[in-house]
Coordinates of C-alpha atoms and ligand atoms in Angstrom, one line a residue:
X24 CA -13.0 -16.4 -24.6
X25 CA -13.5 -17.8 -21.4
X26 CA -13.9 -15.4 -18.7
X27 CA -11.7 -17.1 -15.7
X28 CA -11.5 -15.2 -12.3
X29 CA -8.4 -13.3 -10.4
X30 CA -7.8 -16.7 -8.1
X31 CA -8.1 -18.7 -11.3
X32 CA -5.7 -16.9 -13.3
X33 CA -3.0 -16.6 -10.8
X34 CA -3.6 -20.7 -10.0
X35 CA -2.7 -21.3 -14.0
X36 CA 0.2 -19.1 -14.4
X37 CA 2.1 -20.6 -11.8
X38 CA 1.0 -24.5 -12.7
X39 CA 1.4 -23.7 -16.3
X40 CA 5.4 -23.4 -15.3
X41 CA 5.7 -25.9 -13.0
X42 CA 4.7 -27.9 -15.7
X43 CA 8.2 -25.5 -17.5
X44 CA 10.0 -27.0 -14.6
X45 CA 9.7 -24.0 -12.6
X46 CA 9.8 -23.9 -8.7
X47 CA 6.5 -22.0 -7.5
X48 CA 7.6 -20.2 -4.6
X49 CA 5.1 -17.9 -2.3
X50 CA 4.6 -14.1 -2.8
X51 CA 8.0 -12.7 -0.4
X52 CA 6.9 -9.9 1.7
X53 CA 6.6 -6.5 1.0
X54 CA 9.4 -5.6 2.9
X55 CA 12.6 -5.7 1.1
X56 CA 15.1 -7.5 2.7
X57 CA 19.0 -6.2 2.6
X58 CA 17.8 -3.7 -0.1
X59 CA 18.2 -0.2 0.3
X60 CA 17.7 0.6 -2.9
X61 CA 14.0 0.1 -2.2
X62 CA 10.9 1.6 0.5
X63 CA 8.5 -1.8 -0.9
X64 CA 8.8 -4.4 -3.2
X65 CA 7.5 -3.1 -6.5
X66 CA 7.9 -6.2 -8.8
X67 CA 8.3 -9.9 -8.7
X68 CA 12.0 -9.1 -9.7
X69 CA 13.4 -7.3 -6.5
X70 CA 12.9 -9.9 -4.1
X71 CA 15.3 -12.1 -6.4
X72 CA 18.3 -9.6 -7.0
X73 CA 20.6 -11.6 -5.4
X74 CA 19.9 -14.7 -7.5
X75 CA 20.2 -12.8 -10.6
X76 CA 23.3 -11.4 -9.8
X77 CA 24.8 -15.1 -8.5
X78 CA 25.2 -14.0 -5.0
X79 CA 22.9 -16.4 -3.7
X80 CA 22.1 -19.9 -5.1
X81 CA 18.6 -19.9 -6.0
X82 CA 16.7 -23.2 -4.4
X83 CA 16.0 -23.7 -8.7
X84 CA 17.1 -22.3 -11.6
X85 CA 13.5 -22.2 -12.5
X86 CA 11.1 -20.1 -10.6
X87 CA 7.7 -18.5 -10.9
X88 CA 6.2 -16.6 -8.4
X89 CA 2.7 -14.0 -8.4
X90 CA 4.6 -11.6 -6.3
X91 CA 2.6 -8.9 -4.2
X92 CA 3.5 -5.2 -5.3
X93 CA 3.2 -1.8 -4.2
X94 CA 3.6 1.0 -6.5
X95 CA 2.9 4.8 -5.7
X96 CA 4.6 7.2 -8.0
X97 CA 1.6 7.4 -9.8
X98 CA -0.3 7.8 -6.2
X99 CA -2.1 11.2 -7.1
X100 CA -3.4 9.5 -10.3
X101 CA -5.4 6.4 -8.2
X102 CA -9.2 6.8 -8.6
X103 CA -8.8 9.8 -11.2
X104 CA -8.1 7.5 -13.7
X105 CA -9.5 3.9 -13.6
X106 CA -6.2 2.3 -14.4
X107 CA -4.5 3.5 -11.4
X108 CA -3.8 1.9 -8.5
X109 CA -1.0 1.5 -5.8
X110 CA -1.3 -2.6 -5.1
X111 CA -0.8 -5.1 -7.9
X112 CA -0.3 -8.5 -8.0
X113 CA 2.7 -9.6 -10.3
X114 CA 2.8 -13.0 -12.5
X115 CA 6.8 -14.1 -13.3
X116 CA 8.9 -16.4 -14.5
X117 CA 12.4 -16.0 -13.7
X118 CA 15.8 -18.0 -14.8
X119 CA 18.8 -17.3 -13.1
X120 CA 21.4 -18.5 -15.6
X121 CA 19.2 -21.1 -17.1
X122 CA 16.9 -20.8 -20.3
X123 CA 16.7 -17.7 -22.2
X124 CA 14.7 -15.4 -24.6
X125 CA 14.0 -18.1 -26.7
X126 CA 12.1 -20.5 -24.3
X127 CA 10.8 -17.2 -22.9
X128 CA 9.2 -15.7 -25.6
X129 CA 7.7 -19.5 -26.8
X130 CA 6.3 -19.8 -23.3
X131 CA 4.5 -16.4 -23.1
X132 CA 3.0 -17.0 -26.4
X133 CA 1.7 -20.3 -25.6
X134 CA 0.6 -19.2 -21.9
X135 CA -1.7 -16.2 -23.5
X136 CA -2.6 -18.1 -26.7
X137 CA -3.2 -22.0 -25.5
X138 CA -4.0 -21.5 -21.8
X139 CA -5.9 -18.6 -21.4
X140 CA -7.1 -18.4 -25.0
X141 CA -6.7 -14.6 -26.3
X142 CA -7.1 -14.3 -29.8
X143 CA -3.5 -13.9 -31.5
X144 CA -4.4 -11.6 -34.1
X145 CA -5.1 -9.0 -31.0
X146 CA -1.6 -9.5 -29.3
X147 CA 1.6 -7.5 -30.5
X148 CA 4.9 -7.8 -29.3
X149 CA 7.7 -5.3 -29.2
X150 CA 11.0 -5.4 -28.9
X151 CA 13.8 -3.1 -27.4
X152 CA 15.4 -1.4 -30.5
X153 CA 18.9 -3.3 -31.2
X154 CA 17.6 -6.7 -30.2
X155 CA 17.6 -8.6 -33.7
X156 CA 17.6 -11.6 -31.7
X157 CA 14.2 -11.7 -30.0
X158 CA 12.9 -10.1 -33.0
X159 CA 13.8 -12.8 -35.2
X160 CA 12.1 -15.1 -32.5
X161 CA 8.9 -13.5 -32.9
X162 CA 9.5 -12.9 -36.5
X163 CA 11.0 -16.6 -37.2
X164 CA 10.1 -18.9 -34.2
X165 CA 6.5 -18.0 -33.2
X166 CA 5.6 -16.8 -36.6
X167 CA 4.1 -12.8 -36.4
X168 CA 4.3 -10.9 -39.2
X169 CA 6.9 -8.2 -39.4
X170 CA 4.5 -5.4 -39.5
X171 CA 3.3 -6.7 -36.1
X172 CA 6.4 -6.7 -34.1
X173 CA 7.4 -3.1 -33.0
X174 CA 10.7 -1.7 -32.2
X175 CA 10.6 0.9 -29.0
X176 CA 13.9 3.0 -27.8
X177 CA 15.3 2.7 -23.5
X178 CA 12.4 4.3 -22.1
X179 CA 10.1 1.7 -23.4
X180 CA 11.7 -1.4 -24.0
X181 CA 14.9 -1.4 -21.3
X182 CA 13.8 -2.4 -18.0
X183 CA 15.1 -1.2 -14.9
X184 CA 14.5 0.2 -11.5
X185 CA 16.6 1.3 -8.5
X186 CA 20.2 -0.2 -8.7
X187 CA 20.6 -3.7 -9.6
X188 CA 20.0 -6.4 -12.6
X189 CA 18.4 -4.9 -15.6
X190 CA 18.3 -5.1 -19.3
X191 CA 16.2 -4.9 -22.6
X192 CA 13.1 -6.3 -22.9
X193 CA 10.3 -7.7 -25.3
X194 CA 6.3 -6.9 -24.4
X195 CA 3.5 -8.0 -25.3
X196 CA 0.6 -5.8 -26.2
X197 CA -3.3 -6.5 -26.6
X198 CA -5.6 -4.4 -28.9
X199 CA -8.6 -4.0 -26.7
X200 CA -10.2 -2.9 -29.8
X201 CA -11.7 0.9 -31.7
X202 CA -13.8 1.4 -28.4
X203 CA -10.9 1.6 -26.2
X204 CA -9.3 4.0 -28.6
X205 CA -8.1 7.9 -28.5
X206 CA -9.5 7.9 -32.2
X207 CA -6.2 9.8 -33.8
X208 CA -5.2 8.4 -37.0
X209 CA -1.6 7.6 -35.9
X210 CA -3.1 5.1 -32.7
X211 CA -1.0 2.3 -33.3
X212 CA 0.6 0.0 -30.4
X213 CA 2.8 2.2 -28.4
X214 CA -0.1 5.1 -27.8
X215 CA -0.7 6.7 -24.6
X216 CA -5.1 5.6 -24.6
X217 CA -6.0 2.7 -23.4
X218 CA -6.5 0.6 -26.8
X219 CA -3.3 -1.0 -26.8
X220 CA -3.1 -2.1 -23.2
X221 CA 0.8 -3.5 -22.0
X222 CA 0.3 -7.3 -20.7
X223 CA 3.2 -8.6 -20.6
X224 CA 7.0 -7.8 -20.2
X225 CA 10.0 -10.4 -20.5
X226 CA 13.0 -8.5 -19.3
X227 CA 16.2 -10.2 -20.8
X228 CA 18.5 -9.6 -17.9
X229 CA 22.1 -8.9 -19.2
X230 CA 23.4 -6.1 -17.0
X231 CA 23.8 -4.8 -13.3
X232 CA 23.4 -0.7 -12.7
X233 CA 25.5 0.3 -9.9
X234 CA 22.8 2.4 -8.8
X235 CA 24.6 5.4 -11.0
X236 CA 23.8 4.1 -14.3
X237 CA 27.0 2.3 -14.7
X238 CA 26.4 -0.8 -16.6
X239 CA 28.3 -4.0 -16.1
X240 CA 27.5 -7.6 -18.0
X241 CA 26.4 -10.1 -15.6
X242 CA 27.8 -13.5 -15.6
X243 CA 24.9 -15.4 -16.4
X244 CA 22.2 -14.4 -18.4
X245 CA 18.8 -14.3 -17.0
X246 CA 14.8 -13.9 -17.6
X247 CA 13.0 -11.7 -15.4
X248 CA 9.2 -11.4 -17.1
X249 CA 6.4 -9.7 -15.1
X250 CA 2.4 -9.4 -15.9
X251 CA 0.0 -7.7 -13.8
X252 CA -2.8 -10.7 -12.6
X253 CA -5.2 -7.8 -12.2
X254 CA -4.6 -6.0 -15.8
X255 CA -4.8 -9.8 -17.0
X256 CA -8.3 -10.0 -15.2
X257 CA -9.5 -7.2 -17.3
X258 CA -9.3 -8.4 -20.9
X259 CA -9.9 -11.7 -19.8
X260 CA -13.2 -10.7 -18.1
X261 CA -13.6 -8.2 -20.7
X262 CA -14.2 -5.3 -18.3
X263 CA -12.8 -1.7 -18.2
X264 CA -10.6 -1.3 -15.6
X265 CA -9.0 -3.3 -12.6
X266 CA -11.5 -1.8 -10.0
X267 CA -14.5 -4.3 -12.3
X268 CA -12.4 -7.4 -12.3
X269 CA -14.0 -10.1 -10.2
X270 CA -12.3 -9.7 -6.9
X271 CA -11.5 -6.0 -6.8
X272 CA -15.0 -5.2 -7.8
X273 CA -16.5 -7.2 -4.3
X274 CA -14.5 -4.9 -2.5
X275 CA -15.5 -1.9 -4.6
X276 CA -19.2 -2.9 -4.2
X277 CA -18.6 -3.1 -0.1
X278 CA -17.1 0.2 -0.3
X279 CA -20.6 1.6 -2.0
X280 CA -22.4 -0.2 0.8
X281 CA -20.6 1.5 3.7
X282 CA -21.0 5.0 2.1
X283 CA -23.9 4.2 0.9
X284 CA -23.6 5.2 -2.8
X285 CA -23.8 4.1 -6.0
X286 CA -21.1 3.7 -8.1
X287 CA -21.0 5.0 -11.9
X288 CA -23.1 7.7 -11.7
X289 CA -21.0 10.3 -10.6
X290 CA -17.0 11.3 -10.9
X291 CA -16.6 12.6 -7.5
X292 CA -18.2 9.8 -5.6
X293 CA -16.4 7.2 -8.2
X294 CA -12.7 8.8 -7.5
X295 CA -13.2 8.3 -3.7
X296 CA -14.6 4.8 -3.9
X297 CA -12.0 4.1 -6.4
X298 CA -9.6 5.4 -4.0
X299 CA -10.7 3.4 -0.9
X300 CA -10.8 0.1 -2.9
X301 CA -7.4 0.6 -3.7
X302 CA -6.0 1.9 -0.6
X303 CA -7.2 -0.7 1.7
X304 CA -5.7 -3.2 -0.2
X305 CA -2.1 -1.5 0.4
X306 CA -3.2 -0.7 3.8
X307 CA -4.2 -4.4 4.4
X308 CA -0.7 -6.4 3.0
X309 CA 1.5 -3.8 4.4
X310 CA 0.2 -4.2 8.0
X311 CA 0.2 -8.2 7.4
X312 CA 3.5 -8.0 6.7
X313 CA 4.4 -6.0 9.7
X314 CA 4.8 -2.2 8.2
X315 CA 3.8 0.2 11.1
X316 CA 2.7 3.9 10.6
X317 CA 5.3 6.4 11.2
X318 CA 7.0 9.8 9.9
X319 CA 9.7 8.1 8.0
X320 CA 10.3 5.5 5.4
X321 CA 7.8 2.6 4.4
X322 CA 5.8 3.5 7.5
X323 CA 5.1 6.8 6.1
X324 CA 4.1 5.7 2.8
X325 CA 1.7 3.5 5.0
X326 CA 0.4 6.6 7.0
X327 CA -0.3 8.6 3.7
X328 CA -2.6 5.9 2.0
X329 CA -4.5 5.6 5.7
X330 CA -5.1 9.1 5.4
X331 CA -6.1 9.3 1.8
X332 CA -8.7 6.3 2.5
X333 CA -10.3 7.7 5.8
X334 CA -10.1 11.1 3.7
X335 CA -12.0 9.6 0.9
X336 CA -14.9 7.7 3.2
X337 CA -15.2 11.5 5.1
X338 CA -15.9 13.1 1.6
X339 CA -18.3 10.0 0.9
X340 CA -20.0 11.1 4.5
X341 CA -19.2 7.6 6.1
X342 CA -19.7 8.1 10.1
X343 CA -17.1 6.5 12.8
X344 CA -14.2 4.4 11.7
X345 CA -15.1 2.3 8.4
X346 CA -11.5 0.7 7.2
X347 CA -11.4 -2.3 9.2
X348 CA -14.5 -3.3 8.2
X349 CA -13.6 -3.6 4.7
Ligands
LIG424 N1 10.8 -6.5 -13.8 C1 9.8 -6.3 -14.9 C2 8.7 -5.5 -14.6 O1 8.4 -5.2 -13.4 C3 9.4 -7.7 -15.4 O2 9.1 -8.5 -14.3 O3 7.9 -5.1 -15.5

């Protein structure tokens, strides 16, 4: 497989569908805009609510977008783990009222099998457990076996998040292989390791939640699909974790410089290196797009991961300040 960079990957996502007749439009700002439901914009979906919902004409029916995200539930996890991080870049192709799971599913197939050339007999789809339909597209359509194509309840395969459009959804999985594995007899697609790594998600967007999980059927249906550019860059590249992918890993290696250590050689200084690399990349697109630190809100959030980073570089025994250099 040909082992294409970050800038390259995002570059053919969004030119394989403007070649789909899709409009690619820039990343929107982290900032929602008339969104309560929402501190930061956490997929390529929010930004778009009201197009899905038909309370704004979208400038084309088509869109794809590589959306910058924030993410920091899982904040106490960054740099413990090396799949962890806070900042993401997202890869989507929405339709708001147009095409639907069947053009969908045929143009994520062809995108990871044609363009970027992973090996099909690694890649496993799922589908959200009622949802014969895209099942028989898999199944019928693009031609995987049935013993391939997994059926996963709500918490898996029903995306949704804050109020606003939501729905089933199919994903694509990709078998990193026995050496990624947890080694338990039952791993299949589905486990918690990192074998079976999530690439891909096409959200089939049917419904609205009023923000208190009452459901109503949207007018038009819709295709909201997200895949993390960075998670992409690591079985592309054929590396371990985001903080090795091309990009990411220039920033990780400057972090090592200022501290002055090596990295992968021990947990503690790893964690904090990891953490930096990671935070600074928040840090940096949330102050670009005009987030200030403060007690409340998004400027909090902003606050905390200034602190964890300068934190991290004091238990790495870097002098003075050391952000802005990275
Ligand atoms: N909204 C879905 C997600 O974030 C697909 O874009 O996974």
């Amino acid at each position: 497989m040909q082992k294409y960079g970050v800038n390259e990957l995002r570059r053919m996502f969004l030119e394989f569908f403007e070649s789909k007749g899709h409009l690619a439009m820039k990343s929107f700002s982290l900032v929602p805009h008339n969104d309560k439901s929402l501190l930061l914009i956490n997929s390529g979906m929010a930004p778009l609510k009201p197009y899905f919902t038909g309370q704004e004409i979208p400038p084309c029916k088509r869109v794809t977008t590589c959306q910058k995200c924030i993410r920091t539930g899982d904040i106490e996890n960054v740099g413990k783990t090396a799949r962890h991080g806070t900042f993401f870049e997202m890869l989507g192709n929405f339709s708001f009222g147009d095409y639907f799971k069947k053009e969908s599913i045929a143009w994520t197939w062809e995108f990871l099998t044609e363009v970027v050339g992973l090996d099909p007999d690694r890649l496993y789809p799922s589908v959200y457990l009622e949802d014969d339909e895209a099942w028989e597209i898999w199944n019928k359509d693009i031609g995987i076996p049935a013993e391939r194509i997994f059926r996963f309840g709500k918490e898996d395969n029903f995306w949704e998040h804050g109020s606003g459009p939501c729905g089933p959804c199919s994903e694509v999985y990709y078998d990193r292989g026995e050496a990624y594995g947890c080694g338990k007899p039952d791993c299949t697609v589905g486990c918690d390791c990192d074998r079976y790594m999530e690439i891909w998600n096409n959200v089939f967007t049917q419904f609205d939640n009023d923000g208190n999980n009452n459901y109503t059927e949207l007018e038009q249906k819709n295709i909201d699909t997200g895949m993390g550019l960075e998670r992409l860059a690591c079985i592309v590249q054929d590396v371990d974790s985001m903080f090795d992918v091309d990009t990411i890993k220039e920033l990780r290696e400057h972090v090592s410089r200022l501290a002055d250590a090596e990295y992968g050689k021990e947990y503690d200084t790893d964690v904090s290196i990891r953490v930096i690399t990671d935070h600074i990349r928040s840090v940096t697109f949330m102050i670009s797009d005009g987030i200030m630190p403060s007690n409340e809100g998004r400027g909090y959030v902003l606050r905390r991961l200034l602190r964890r980073a300068c934190r991290h570089g004091r238990l790495l025994a870097i002098q003075g300040k050391f952000l802005t250099k990275l």
